Short mmCIF file of C-alpha atoms in Angstrom, two decimals:
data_model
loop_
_atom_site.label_atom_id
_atom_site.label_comp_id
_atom_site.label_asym_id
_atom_site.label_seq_id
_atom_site.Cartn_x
_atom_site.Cartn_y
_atom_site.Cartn_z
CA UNK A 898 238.52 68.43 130.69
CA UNK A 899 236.89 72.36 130.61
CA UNK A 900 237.13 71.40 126.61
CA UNK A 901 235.21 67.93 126.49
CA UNK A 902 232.69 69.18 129.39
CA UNK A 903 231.78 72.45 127.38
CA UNK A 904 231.55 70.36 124.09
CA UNK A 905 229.47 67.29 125.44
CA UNK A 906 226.98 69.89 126.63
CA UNK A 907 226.36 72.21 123.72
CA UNK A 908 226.33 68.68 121.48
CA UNK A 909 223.45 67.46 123.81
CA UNK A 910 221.54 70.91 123.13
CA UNK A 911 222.30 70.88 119.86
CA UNK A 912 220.46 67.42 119.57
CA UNK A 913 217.88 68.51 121.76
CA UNK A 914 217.27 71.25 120.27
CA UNK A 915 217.00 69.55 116.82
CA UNK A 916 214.85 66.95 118.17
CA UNK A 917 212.07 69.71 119.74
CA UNK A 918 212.73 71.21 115.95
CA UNK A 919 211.74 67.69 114.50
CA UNK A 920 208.94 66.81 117.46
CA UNK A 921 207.63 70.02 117.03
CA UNK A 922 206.89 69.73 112.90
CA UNK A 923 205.89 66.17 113.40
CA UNK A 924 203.54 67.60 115.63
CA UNK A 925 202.22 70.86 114.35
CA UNK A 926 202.21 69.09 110.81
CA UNK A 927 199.77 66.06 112.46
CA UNK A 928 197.58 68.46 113.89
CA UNK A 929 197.25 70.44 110.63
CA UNK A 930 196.68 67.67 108.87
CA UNK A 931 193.60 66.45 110.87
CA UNK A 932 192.46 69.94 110.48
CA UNK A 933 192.54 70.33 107.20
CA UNK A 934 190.95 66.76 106.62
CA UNK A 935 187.76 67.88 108.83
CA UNK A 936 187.72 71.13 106.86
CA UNK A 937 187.43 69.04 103.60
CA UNK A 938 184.86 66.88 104.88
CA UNK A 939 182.69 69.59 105.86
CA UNK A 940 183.28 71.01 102.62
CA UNK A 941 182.27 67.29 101.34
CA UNK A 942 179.07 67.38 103.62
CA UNK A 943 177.99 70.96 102.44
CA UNK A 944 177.72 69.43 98.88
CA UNK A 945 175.68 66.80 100.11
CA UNK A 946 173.08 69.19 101.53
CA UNK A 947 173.65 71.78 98.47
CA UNK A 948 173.04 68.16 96.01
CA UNK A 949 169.61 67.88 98.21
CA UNK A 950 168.75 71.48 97.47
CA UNK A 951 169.20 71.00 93.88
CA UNK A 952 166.81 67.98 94.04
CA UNK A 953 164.09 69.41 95.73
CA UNK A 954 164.42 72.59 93.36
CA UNK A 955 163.76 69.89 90.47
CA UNK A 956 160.90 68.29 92.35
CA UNK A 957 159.37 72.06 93.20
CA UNK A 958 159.70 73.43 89.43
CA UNK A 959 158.19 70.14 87.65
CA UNK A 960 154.96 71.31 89.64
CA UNK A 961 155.07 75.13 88.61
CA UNK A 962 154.26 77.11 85.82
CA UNK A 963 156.54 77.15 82.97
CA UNK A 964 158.52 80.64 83.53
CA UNK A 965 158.88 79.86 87.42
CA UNK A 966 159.44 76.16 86.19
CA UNK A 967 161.90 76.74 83.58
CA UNK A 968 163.51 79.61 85.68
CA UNK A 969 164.03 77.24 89.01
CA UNK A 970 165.35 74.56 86.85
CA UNK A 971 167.95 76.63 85.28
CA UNK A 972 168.93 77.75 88.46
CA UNK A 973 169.29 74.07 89.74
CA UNK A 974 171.32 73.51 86.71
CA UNK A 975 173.56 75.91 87.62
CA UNK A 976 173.80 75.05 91.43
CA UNK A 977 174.03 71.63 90.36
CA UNK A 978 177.21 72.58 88.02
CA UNK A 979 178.75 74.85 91.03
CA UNK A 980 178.19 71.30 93.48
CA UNK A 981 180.66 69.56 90.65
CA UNK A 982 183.28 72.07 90.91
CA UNK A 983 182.72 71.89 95.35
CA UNK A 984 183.75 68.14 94.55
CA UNK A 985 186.65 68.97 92.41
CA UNK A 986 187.46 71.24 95.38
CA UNK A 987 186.92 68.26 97.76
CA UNK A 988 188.78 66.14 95.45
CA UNK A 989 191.95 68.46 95.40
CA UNK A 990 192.24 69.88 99.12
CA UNK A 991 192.52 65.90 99.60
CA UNK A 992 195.15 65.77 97.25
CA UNK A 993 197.31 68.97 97.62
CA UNK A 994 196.86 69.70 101.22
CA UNK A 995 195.61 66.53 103.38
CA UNK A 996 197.98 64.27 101.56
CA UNK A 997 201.12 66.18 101.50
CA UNK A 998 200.47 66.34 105.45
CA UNK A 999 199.59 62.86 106.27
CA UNK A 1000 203.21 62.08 104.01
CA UNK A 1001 205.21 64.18 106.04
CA UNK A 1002 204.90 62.00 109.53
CA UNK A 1003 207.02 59.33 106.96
CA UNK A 1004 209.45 62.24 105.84
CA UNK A 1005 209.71 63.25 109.94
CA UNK A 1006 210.63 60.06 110.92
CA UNK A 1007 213.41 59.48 107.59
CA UNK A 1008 214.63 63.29 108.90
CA UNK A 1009 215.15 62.49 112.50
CA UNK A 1010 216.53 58.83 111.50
CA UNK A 1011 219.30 60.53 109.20
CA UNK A 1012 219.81 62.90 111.95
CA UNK A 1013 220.72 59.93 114.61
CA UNK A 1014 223.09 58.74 112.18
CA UNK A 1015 224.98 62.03 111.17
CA UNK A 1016 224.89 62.72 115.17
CA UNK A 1017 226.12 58.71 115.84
CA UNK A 1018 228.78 59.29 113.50
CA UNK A 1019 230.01 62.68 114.98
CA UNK A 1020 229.76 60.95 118.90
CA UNK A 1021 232.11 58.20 117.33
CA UNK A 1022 234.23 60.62 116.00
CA UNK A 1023 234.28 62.63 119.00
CA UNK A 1024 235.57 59.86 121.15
CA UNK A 1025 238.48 59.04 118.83
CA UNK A 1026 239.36 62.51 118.54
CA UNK A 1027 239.29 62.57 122.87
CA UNK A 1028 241.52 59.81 122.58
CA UNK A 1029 244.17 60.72 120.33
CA UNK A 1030 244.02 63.65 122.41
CA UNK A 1031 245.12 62.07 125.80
CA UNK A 1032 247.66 59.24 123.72
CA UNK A 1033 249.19 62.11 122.74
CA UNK A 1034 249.35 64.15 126.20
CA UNK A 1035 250.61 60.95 128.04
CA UNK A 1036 253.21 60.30 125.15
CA UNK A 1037 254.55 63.93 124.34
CA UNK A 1038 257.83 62.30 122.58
CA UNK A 1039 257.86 59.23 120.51
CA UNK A 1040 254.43 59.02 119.65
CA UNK A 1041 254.08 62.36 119.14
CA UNK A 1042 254.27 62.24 114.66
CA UNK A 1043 251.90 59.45 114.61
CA UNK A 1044 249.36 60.68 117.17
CA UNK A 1045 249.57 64.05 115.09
CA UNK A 1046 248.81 62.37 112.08
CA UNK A 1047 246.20 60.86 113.14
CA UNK A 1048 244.58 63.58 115.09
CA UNK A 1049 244.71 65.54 111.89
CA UNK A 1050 242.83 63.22 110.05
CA UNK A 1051 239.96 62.65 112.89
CA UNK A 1052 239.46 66.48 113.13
CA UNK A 1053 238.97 66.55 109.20
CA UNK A 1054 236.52 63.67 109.85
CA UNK A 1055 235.03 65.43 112.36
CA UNK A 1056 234.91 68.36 110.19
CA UNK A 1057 232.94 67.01 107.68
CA UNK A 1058 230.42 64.71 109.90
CA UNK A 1059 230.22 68.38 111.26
CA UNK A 1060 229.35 69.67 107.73
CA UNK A 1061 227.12 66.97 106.81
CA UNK A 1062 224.77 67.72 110.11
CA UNK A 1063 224.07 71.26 108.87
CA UNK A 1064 223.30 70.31 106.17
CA UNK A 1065 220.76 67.58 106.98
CA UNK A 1066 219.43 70.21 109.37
CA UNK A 1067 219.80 73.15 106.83
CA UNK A 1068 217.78 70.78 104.12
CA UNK A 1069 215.12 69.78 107.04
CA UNK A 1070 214.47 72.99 107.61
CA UNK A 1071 214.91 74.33 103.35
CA UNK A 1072 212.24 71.24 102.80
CA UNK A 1073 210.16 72.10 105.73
CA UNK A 1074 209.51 75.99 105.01
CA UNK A 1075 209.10 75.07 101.10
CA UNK A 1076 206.49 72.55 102.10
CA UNK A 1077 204.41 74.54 104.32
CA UNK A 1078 204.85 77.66 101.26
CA UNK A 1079 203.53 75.00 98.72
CA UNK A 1080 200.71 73.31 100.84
CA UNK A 1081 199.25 76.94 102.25
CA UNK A 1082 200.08 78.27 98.55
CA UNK A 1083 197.80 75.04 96.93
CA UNK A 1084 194.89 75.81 99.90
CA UNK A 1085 194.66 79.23 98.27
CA UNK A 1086 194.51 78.23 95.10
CA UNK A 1087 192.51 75.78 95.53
CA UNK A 1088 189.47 77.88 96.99
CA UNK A 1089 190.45 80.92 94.95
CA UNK A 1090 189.55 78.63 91.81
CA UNK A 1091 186.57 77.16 93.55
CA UNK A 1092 185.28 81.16 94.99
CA UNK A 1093 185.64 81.83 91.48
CA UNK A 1094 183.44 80.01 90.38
CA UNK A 1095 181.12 80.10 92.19
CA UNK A 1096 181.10 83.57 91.43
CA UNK A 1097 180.78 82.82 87.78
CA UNK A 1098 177.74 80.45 88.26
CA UNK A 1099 175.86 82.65 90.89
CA UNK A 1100 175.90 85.43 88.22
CA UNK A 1101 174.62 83.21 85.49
CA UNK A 1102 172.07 81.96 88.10
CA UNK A 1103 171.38 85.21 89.10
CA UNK A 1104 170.01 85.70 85.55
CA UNK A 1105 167.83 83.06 85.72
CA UNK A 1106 165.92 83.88 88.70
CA UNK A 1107 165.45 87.59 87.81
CA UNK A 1108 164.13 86.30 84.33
CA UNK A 1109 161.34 84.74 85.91
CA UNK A 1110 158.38 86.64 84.31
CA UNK A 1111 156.11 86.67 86.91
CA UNK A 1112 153.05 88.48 84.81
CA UNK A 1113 153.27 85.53 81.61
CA UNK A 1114 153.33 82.74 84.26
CA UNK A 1115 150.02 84.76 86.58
CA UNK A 1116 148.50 84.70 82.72
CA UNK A 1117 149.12 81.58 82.46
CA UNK A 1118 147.54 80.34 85.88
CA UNK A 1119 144.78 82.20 84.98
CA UNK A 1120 144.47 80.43 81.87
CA UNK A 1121 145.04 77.25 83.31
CA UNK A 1122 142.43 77.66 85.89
CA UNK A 1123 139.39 78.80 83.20
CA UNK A 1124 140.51 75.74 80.41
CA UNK A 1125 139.98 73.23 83.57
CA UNK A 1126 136.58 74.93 83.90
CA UNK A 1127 135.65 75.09 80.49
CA UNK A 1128 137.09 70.82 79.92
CA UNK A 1129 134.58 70.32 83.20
CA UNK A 1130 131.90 72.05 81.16
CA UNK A 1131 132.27 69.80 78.14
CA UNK A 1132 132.88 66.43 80.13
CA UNK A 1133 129.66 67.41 82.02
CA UNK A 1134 127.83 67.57 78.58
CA UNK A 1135 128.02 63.45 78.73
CA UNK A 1136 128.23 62.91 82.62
CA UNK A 1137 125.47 64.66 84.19
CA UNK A 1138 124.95 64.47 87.57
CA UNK A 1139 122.01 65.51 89.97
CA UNK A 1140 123.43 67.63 92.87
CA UNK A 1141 121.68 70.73 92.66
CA UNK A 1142 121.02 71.97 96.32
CA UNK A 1143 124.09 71.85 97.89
CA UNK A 1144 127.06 73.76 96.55
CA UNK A 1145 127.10 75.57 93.06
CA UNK A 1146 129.33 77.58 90.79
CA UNK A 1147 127.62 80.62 89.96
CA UNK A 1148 130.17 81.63 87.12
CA UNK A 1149 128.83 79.74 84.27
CA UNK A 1150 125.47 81.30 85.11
CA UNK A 1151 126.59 84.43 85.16
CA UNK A 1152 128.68 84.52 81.65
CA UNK B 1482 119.84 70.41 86.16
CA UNK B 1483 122.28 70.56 83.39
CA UNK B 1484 123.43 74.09 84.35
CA UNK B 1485 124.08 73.39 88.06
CA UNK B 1486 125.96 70.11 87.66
CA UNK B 1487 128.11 71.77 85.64
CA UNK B 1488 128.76 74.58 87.84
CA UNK B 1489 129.33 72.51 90.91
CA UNK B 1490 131.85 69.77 89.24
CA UNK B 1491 133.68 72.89 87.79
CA UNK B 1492 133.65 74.49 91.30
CA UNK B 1493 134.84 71.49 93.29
CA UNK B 1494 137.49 71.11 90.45
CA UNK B 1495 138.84 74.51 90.65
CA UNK B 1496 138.84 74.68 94.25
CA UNK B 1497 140.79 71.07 94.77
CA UNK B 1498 142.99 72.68 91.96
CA UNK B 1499 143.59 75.44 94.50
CA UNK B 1500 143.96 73.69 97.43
CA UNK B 1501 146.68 71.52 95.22
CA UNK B 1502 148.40 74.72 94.82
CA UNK B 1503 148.35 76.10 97.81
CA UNK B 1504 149.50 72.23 99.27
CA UNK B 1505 152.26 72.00 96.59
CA UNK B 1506 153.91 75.16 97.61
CA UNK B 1507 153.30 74.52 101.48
CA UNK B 1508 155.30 70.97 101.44
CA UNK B 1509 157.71 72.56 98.77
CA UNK B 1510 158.27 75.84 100.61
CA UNK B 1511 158.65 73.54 103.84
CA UNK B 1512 161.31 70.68 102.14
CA UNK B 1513 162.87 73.98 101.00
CA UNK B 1514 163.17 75.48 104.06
CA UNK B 1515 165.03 72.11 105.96
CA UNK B 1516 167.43 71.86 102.75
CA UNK B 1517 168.23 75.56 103.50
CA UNK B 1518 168.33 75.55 107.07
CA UNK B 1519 170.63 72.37 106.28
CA UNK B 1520 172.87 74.13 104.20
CA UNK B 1521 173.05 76.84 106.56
CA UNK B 1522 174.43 74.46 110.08
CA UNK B 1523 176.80 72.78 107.35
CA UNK B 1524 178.05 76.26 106.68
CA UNK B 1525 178.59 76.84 110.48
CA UNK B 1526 180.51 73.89 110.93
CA UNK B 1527 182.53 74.92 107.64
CA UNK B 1528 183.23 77.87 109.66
CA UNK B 1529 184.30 76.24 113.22
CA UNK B 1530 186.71 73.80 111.71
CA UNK B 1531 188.29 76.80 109.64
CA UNK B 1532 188.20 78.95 113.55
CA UNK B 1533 190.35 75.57 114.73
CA UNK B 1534 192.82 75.69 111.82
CA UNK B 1535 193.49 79.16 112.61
CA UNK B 1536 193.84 78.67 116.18
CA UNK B 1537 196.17 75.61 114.93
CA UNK B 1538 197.88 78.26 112.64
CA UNK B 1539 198.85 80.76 115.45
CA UNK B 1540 199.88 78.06 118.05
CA UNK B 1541 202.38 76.65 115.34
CA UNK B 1542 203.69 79.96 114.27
CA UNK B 1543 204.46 80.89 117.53
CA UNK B 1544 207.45 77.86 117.79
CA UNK B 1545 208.32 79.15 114.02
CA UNK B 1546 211.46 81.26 112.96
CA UNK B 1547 210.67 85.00 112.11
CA UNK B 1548 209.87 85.01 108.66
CA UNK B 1549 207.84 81.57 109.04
CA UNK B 1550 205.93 83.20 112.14
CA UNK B 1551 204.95 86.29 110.53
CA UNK B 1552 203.53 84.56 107.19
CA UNK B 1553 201.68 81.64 108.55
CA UNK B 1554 200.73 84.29 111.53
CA UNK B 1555 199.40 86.99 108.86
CA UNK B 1556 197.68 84.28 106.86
CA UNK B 1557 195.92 82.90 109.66
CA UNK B 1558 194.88 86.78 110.74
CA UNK B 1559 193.50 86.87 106.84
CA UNK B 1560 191.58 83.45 106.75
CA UNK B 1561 190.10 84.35 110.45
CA UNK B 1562 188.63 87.44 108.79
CA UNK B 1563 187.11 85.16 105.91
CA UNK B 1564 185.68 83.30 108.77
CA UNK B 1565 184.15 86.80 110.30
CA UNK B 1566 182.70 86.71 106.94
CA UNK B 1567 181.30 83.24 106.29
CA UNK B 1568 179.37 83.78 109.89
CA UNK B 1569 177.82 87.43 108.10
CA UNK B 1570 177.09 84.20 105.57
CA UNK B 1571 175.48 82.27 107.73
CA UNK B 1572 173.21 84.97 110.02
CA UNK B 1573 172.32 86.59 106.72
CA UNK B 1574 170.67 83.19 104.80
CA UNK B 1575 169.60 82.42 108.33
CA UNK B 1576 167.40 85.61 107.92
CA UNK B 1577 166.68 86.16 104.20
CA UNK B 1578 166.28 82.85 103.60
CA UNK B 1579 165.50 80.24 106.09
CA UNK B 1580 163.31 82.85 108.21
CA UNK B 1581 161.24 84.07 105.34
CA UNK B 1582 160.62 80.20 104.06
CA UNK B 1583 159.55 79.45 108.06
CA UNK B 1584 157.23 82.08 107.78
CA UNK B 1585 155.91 80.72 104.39
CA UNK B 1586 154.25 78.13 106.30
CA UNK B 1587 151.87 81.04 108.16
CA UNK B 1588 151.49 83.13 105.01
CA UNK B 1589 149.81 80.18 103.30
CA UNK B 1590 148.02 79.05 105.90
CA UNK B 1591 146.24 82.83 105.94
CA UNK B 1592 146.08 82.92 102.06
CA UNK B 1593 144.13 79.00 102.76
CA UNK B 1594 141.38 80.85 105.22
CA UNK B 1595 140.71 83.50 102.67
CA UNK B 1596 140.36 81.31 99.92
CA UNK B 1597 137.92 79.04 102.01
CA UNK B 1598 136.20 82.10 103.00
CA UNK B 1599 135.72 83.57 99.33
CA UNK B 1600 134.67 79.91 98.50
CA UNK B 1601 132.29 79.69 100.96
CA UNK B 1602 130.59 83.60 100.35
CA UNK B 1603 130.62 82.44 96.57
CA UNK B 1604 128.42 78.98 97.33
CA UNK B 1605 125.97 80.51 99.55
CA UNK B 1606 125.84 83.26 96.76
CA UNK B 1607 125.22 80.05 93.67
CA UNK B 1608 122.82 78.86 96.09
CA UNK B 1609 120.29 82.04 96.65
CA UNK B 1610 120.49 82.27 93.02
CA UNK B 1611 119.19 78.98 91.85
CA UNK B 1612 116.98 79.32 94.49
CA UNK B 1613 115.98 82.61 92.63
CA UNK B 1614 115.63 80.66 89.10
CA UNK B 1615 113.31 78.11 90.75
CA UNK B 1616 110.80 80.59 91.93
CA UNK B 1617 111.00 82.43 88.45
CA UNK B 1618 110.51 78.91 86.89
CA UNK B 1619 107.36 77.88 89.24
CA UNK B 1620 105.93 81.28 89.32
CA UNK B 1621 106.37 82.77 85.97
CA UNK B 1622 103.50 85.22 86.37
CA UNK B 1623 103.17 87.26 88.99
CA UNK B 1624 106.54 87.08 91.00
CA UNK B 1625 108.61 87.33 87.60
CA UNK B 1626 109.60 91.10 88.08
CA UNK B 1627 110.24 91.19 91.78
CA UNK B 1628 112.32 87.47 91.42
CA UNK B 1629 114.23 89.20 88.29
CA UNK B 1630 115.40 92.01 90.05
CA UNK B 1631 116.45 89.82 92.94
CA UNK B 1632 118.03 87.64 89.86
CA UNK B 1633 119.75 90.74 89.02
CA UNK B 1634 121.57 91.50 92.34
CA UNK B 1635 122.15 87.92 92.92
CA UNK B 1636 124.22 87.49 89.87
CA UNK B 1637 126.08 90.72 90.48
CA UNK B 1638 126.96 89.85 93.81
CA UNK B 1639 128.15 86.09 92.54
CA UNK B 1640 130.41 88.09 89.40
CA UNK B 1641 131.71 89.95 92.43
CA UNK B 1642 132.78 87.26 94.60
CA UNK B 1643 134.37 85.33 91.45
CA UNK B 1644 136.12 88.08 90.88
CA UNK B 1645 137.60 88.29 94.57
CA UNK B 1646 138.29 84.57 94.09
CA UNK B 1647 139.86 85.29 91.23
CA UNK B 1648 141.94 88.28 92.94
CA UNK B 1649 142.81 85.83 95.70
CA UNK B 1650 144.29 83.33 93.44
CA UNK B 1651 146.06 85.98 91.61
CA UNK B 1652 147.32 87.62 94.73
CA UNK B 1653 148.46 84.21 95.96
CA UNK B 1654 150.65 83.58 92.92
CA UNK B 1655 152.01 86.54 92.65
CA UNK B 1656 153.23 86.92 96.07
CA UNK B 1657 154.47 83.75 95.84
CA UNK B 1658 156.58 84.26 92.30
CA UNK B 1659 157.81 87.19 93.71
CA UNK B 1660 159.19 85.28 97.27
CA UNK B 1661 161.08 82.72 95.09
CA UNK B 1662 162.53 85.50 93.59
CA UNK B 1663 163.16 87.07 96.49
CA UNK B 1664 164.38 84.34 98.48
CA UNK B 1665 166.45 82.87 95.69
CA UNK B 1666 168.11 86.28 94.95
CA UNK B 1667 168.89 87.07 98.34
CA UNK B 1668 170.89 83.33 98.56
CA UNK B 1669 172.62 84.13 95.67
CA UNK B 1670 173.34 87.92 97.07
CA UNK B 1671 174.53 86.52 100.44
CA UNK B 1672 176.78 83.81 98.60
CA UNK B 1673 178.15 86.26 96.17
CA UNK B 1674 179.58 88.38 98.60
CA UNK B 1675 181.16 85.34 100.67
CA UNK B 1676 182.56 84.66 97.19
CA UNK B 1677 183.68 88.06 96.56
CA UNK B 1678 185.25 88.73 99.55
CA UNK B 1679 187.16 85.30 100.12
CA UNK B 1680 188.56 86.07 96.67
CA UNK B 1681 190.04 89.44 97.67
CA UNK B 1682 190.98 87.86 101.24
CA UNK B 1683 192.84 84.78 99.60
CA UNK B 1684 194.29 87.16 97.28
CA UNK B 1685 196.16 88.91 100.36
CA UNK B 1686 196.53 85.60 102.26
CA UNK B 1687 198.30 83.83 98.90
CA UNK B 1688 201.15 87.01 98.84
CA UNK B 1689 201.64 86.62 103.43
CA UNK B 1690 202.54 83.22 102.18
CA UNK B 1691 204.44 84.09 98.66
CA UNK B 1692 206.45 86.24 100.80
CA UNK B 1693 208.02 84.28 103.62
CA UNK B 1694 211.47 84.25 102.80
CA UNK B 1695 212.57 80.68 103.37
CA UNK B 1696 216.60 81.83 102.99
CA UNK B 1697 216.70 84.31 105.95
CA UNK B 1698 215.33 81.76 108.00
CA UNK B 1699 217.43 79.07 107.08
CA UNK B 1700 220.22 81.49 107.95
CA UNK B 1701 218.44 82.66 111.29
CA UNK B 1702 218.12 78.93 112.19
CA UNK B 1703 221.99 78.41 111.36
CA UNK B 1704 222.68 81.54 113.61
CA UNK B 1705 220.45 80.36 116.19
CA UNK B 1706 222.40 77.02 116.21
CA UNK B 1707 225.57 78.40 116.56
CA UNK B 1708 224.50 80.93 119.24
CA UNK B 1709 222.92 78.08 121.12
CA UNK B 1710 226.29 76.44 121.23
CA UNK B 1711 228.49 79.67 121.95
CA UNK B 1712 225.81 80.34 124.65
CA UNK B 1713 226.55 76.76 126.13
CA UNK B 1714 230.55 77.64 126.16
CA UNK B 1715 230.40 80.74 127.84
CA UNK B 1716 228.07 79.05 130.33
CA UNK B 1717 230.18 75.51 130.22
CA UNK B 1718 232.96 78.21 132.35
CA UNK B 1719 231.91 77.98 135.53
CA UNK B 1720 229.96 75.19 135.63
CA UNK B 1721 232.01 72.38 134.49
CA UNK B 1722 231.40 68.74 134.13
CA UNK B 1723 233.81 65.38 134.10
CA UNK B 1724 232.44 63.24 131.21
CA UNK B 1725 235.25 63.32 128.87
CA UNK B 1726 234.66 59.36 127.90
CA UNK B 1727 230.91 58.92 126.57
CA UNK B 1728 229.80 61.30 123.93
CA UNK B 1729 231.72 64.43 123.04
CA UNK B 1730 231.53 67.30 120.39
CA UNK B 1731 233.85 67.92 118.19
CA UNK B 1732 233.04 71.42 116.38
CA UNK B 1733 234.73 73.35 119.25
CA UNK B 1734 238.10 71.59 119.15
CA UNK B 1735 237.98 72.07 115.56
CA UNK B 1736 237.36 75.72 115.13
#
């Protein structure tokens, strides 16, 4: 009686205690999961709004002088190449990390299910071991050889249902730490390769901005601005027209 | 008649020219500044779902074994400084970026009354002097040295003003060349050393990880098990219970 009692309750913690183990990952894992998944999509949405930046750079520079045009572009180009390599980013935290998460509420729920059986098993076991047990304390004589026999060969039944529940737990717990190693270990990667480039690019775009000759393109302007008065001379030379009190441009007097 | 048409299409050119300018980098500086201030909040919410996974991190390495616990607990303490970093990120475009490209909108609304004023000085400046050529013209005689002189300081004073128009344009593009370089250096600056520093930090994280040593927790979780159960026996001694028939475990009678 002190025997069964004593093992009936440290089987039922054992399973419990297996079950928080399994609850526990399915949770933890779920929650990570989610976590990671919002992480990547605000990861998405920042190269949305970094895609818009690169547009509007375009837009700007097509209106601007040629070193400040051909400088902002460049830079774009560069952004623009970083954004591709935030996707490819996107593309593998939802591949490597997100995915391998979602999968494990399927791998839970085969873990626990193998775990019913391997404790279903051992109950069963159990039982006819509790039996032979009390045959063979209410028949100490002639029964005794057989009862022997046959408690020998449920306890080596036992032992090895016994065996094989470590094990499933052992290889829950093996597959479970070598999971979380590979997932966090991909993360890093992951945004190590990303951070690195990005480091790469910003260097190269660096470049371009600090190229930006600001005294060519203020020569140019300059330029610019006395051509467009000297083409209004010469289209003036045909088109004539009679406005001579209000406002005037003193410079072409002047020269 | 030929003369002042001339002038005054070439001056109403010039200055819509200007005011084009000035426009164009007013709408651009303002799309710019959204895009950035954009890519700034995006940034922030990069950095609260990263704040969740590590509170995530911590709550699930607390139910962890040692070795699990201490890894996922010393990566999360690594990644939370990343995020310390990513919100110097964000307060530092927030201010050498977004703030200066607000304040664009003020700068070229200043640089807009000083060009309107030089405009104006420089037409009421064209106007004395064809005023001035008229009387020379109608009154070639007598007024001719008085009106030359006047001629004189009329066209000095309008080679003055075009000048300062001049310098006003000049001014204006040059402070603005130099903002885009400014503003664009300081983004890359700012993102550079985000970069930099969530290389180095992933660098550490990636070994907290590496290192968890999956065997001594497998073997900590066996020992755990077992004390569990030997825990249960000692305690099963006084506090005994009757039901021998249902489910029962076998590893005791075995051992």
């Amino acid at each position: 009686m002190m025997l069964l009692g004593r093992g009936l309750d440290a089987r039922d913690n054992q399973t419990r205690q297996m079950q928080d183990a399994v609850s526990n990952v399915e949770k933890h894992f779920g929650e990570l999961c989610q976590i990671f998944a919002g992480y990547v999509r605000k990861t998405a949405r920042l190269r949305d709004k970094a895609d818009l930046l690169v547009n509007e750079i375009y837009a700007y520079a097509a209106t601007e002088t040629p070193n400040l045009k051909v400088g902002l572009k460049n830079f774009a180009d560069e952004f623009s190449r970083l954004q591709d390599y935030r996707q490819a980013e996107v593309d593998r935290l939802e591949a490597k990390v997100v995915e391998p998460l979602k999968c494990y509420g399927t791998i839970v729920k085969l873990k626990r299910d193998d775990l019913r059986a391997t404790l279903t098993a051992k109950s069963r076991e159990a039982k006819q071991l509790s039996q032979l047990e009390k045959t063979r304390q209410r028949n100490p004589s002639d029964l005794h050889v057989i009862a022997e026999n046959e408690l020998q060969r449920a306890t080596m039944d036992a032992t090895r249902t016994t065996r094989h529940l470590e094990e499933t737990i052992d290889n829950f717990e093996k597959q479970k730490i070598r999971d979380i190693k590979n997932i966090f270990s991909e993360f890093i990667t992951i945004e190590m390769l990303f951070h690195g480039k990005a480091l790469e690019i910003y260097t190269a775009a660096y470049q371009n901005i600090q190229n930006i000759d600001e005294n060519e393109d203020l020569e140019i302007s300059r330029r610019m601005l006395r051509k467009d008065e000297e083409e209004d001379e010469e289209e003036d030379e045909d088109d004539e027209e009679d406005d001579e009190e209000d406002e005037f441009d003193a410079t072409k007097e002047v020269r």
